[in-house]
PDB file of C-alpha atoms in Angstrom:
ATOM      1  CA  UNK J 259    -129.089  43.490  21.835  1.00 39.00           C
ATOM      2  CA  UNK J 260    -132.337  45.224  20.820  1.00 40.00           C
ATOM      3  CA  UNK J 261    -132.686  48.516  22.629  1.00 48.00           C
ATOM      4  CA  UNK J 262    -135.897  50.547  22.711  1.00 47.00           C
ATOM      5  CA  UNK J 263    -135.310  53.932  21.190  1.00 48.00           C
ATOM      6  CA  UNK J 264    -136.977  56.945  22.695  1.00 50.00           C
ATOM      7  CA  UNK J 265    -139.634  58.687  20.554  1.00 54.00           C
ATOM      8  CA  UNK J 266    -138.204  62.064  21.714  1.00 54.00           C
ATOM      9  CA  UNK J 267    -134.948  62.652  19.850  1.00 54.00           C
ATOM     10  CA  UNK J 268    -133.778  64.926  22.671  1.00 56.00           C
ATOM     11  CA  UNK J 269    -133.633  61.744  24.854  1.00 58.00           C
ATOM     12  CA  UNK J 270    -131.194  59.997  22.430  1.00 59.00           C
ATOM     13  CA  UNK J 271    -127.580  59.569  23.563  1.00 72.00           C
ATOM     14  CA  UNK J 272    -124.864  61.636  22.018  1.00 74.00           C
ATOM     15  CA  UNK J 273    -123.352  58.307  20.838  1.00 81.00           C
ATOM     16  CA  UNK J 274    -126.382  56.554  19.432  1.00 86.00           C
ATOM     17  CA  UNK J 275    -126.962  56.823  15.736  1.00 88.00           C
ATOM     18  CA  UNK J 276    -130.229  58.511  15.022  1.00 90.00           C
ATOM     19  CA  UNK J 277    -131.965  57.124  11.929  1.00 93.00           C
ATOM     20  CA  UNK J 278    -133.627  60.413  11.278  1.00 94.00           C
ATOM     21  CA  UNK J 279    -130.069  61.760  10.264  1.00 96.00           C
ATOM     22  CA  UNK J 280    -129.197  58.906   8.117  1.00 97.00           C
ATOM     23  CA  UNK J 281    -128.059  59.935   4.665  1.00 98.00           C
ATOM     24  CA  UNK J 282    -127.510  57.819   1.574  1.00 98.00           C
ATOM     25  CA  UNK J 283    -125.431  58.925  -1.434  1.00 98.00           C
ATOM     26  CA  UNK J 284    -127.652  59.083  -4.720  1.00 98.00           C
ATOM     27  CA  UNK J 285    -125.726  55.993  -5.857  1.00 96.00           C
ATOM     28  CA  UNK J 286    -126.960  54.098  -2.938  1.00 97.00           C
ATOM     29  CA  UNK J 287    -123.319  53.093  -2.175  1.00 97.00           C
ATOM     30  CA  UNK J 288    -122.524  55.367   0.770  1.00 98.00           C
ATOM     31  CA  UNK J 289    -124.414  55.552   4.046  1.00 98.00           C
ATOM     32  CA  UNK J 290    -123.492  58.085   6.765  1.00 98.00           C
ATOM     33  CA  UNK J 291    -125.147  57.938  10.199  1.00 97.00           C
ATOM     34  CA  UNK J 292    -124.928  60.833  12.766  1.00 95.00           C
ATOM     35  CA  UNK J 293    -125.666  61.155  16.360  1.00 93.00           C
ATOM     36  CA  UNK J 294    -127.554  63.905  18.345  1.00 88.00           C
ATOM     37  CA  UNK J 295    -125.715  67.104  18.043  1.00 87.00           C
ATOM     38  CA  UNK J 296    -124.003  66.307  14.690  1.00 88.00           C
ATOM     39  CA  UNK J 297    -121.352  63.721  15.864  1.00 88.00           C
ATOM     40  CA  UNK J 298    -120.620  61.200  13.136  1.00 92.00           C
ATOM     41  CA  UNK J 299    -121.437  57.657  14.099  1.00 94.00           C
ATOM     42  CA  UNK J 300    -120.466  55.716  11.148  1.00 95.00           C
ATOM     43  CA  UNK J 301    -119.855  55.446   7.342  1.00 97.00           C
ATOM     44  CA  UNK J 302    -120.821  52.356   5.472  1.00 97.00           C
ATOM     45  CA  UNK J 303    -119.632  51.717   2.013  1.00 98.00           C
ATOM     46  CA  UNK J 304    -120.742  49.112  -0.388  1.00 96.00           C
ATOM     47  CA  UNK J 305    -118.352  46.809  -2.118  1.00 95.00           C
ATOM     48  CA  UNK J 306    -119.239  48.614  -5.354  1.00 94.00           C
ATOM     49  CA  UNK J 307    -118.066  51.915  -3.834  1.00 95.00           C
ATOM     50  CA  UNK J 308    -114.674  50.505  -3.507  1.00 94.00           C
ATOM     51  CA  UNK J 309    -114.470  50.425  -7.228  1.00 94.00           C
ATOM     52  CA  UNK J 310    -114.716  54.217  -7.336  1.00 94.00           C
ATOM     53  CA  UNK J 311    -111.586  56.454  -7.637  1.00 93.00           C
ATOM     54  CA  UNK J 312    -110.318  57.671  -4.367  1.00 93.00           C
ATOM     55  CA  UNK J 313    -110.873  61.300  -4.931  1.00 94.00           C
ATOM     56  CA  UNK J 314    -114.482  60.890  -6.107  1.00 96.00           C
ATOM     57  CA  UNK J 315    -115.199  58.429  -3.281  1.00 97.00           C
ATOM     58  CA  UNK J 316    -113.814  60.915  -0.707  1.00 97.00           C
ATOM     59  CA  UNK J 317    -115.924  63.686  -2.230  1.00 98.00           C
ATOM     60  CA  UNK J 318    -118.972  61.498  -2.095  1.00 98.00           C
ATOM     61  CA  UNK J 319    -118.430  60.646   1.558  1.00 98.00           C
ATOM     62  CA  UNK J 320    -117.915  64.267   2.495  1.00 98.00           C
ATOM     63  CA  UNK J 321    -121.070  65.381   0.684  1.00 99.00           C
ATOM     64  CA  UNK J 322    -123.121  62.662   2.281  1.00 98.00           C
ATOM     65  CA  UNK J 323    -121.634  63.362   5.743  1.00 98.00           C
ATOM     66  CA  UNK J 324    -122.437  67.059   5.297  1.00 98.00           C
ATOM     67  CA  UNK J 325    -126.170  66.387   4.757  1.00 98.00           C
ATOM     68  CA  UNK J 326    -126.257  64.044   7.652  1.00 98.00           C
ATOM     69  CA  UNK J 327    -124.471  66.447   9.910  1.00 97.00           C
ATOM     70  CA  UNK J 328    -126.813  69.377   8.900  1.00 98.00           C
ATOM     71  CA  UNK J 329    -129.823  67.279   9.641  1.00 97.00           C
ATOM     72  CA  UNK J 330    -128.567  66.781  13.141  1.00 95.00           C
ATOM     73  CA  UNK J 331    -127.754  70.424  13.581  1.00 95.00           C
ATOM     74  CA  UNK J 332    -130.993  71.628  12.386  1.00 96.00           C
ATOM     75  CA  UNK J 333    -132.616  69.547  15.256  1.00 94.00           C
ATOM     76  CA  UNK J 334    -130.425  71.511  17.627  1.00 92.00           C
ATOM     77  CA  UNK J 335    -131.551  74.775  15.961  1.00 95.00           C
ATOM     78  CA  UNK J 336    -135.200  73.742  16.372  1.00 95.00           C
ATOM     79  CA  UNK J 337    -134.458  72.999  20.171  1.00 93.00           C
ATOM     80  CA  UNK J 338    -132.898  76.498  20.568  1.00 95.00           C
ATOM     81  CA  UNK J 339    -135.859  78.230  18.968  1.00 96.00           C
ATOM     82  CA  UNK J 340    -138.330  76.062  20.967  1.00 96.00           C
ATOM     83  CA  UNK J 341    -136.696  77.225  24.154  1.00 96.00           C
ATOM     84  CA  UNK J 342    -137.408  80.838  23.145  1.00 97.00           C
ATOM     85  CA  UNK J 343    -133.853  81.658  22.120  1.00 97.00           C
ATOM     86  CA  UNK J 344    -132.374  82.950  18.891  1.00 96.00           C
ATOM     87  CA  UNK J 345    -129.642  80.812  17.261  1.00 95.00           C
ATOM     88  CA  UNK J 346    -126.405  82.411  16.534  1.00 95.00           C
ATOM     89  CA  UNK J 347    -125.354  82.962  12.811  1.00 94.00           C
ATOM     90  CA  UNK J 348    -122.993  79.890  13.145  1.00 93.00           C
ATOM     91  CA  UNK J 349    -125.899  77.616  13.562  1.00 94.00           C
ATOM     92  CA  UNK J 350    -126.963  76.193  10.177  1.00 96.00           C
ATOM     93  CA  UNK J 351    -130.279  77.042   8.606  1.00 97.00           C
ATOM     94  CA  UNK J 352    -132.747  74.930   6.479  1.00 97.00           C
ATOM     95  CA  UNK J 353    -131.278  76.794   3.546  1.00 98.00           C
ATOM     96  CA  UNK J 354    -127.804  75.277   4.285  1.00 98.00           C
ATOM     97  CA  UNK J 355    -129.359  71.884   4.223  1.00 98.00           C
ATOM     98  CA  UNK J 356    -131.081  72.493   0.934  1.00 99.00           C
ATOM     99  CA  UNK J 357    -127.834  73.676  -0.629  1.00 99.00           C
ATOM    100  CA  UNK J 358    -126.000  70.593   0.762  1.00 99.00           C
ATOM    101  CA  UNK J 359    -128.664  68.286  -0.584  1.00 99.00           C
ATOM    102  CA  UNK J 360    -128.440  69.875  -4.124  1.00 99.00           C
ATOM    103  CA  UNK J 361    -124.674  69.212  -4.194  1.00 99.00           C
ATOM    104  CA  UNK J 362    -125.120  65.755  -2.966  1.00 99.00           C
ATOM    105  CA  UNK J 363    -127.705  65.035  -5.640  1.00 98.00           C
ATOM    106  CA  UNK J 364    -125.427  66.395  -8.290  1.00 98.00           C
ATOM    107  CA  UNK J 365    -122.560  64.123  -7.221  1.00 98.00           C
ATOM    108  CA  UNK J 366    -121.688  60.993  -9.287  1.00 95.00           C
ATOM    109  CA  UNK J 367    -119.429  58.152  -8.360  1.00 93.00           C
ATOM    110  CA  UNK J 368    -116.880  57.255 -10.985  1.00 84.00           C
ATOM    111  CA  UNK J 369    -115.418  53.782 -11.306  1.00 80.00           C
ATOM    112  CA  UNK J 370    -111.630  53.589 -11.363  1.00 76.00           C
ATOM    113  CA  UNK J 371    -111.727  51.676 -14.767  1.00 72.00           C
ATOM    114  CA  UNK J 372    -113.774  54.449 -16.321  1.00 65.00           C
ATOM    115  CA  UNK J 373    -117.009  52.373 -16.692  1.00 61.00           C
ATOM    116  CA  UNK J 374    -120.151  54.182 -15.305  1.00 56.00           C
TER     117      UNK J 374
END
């Protein structure tokens, strides 16, 4: 079913994946999709990702998910500011996203067999 997606992201459902929040691991082997408000929609792994050791794969998923989540929450922050309010200290900032992106970019997937 091909649904028309609203141009205004505030009109998106809390359960629809918003492509603006899609985040791909630098290896291209992990994709995390989030919904409005930061809810995780899905995680997709390539077959190649399954050759990664469990700890490294888990860390890669977490780092990728963190960036996707922060993208979604920064949209909420923008809505709070646009409404004339001041976000609380718990609401992530663009700097939080920058730090998360740096951590993600530094992450490498390691194969279980030791071949990179």
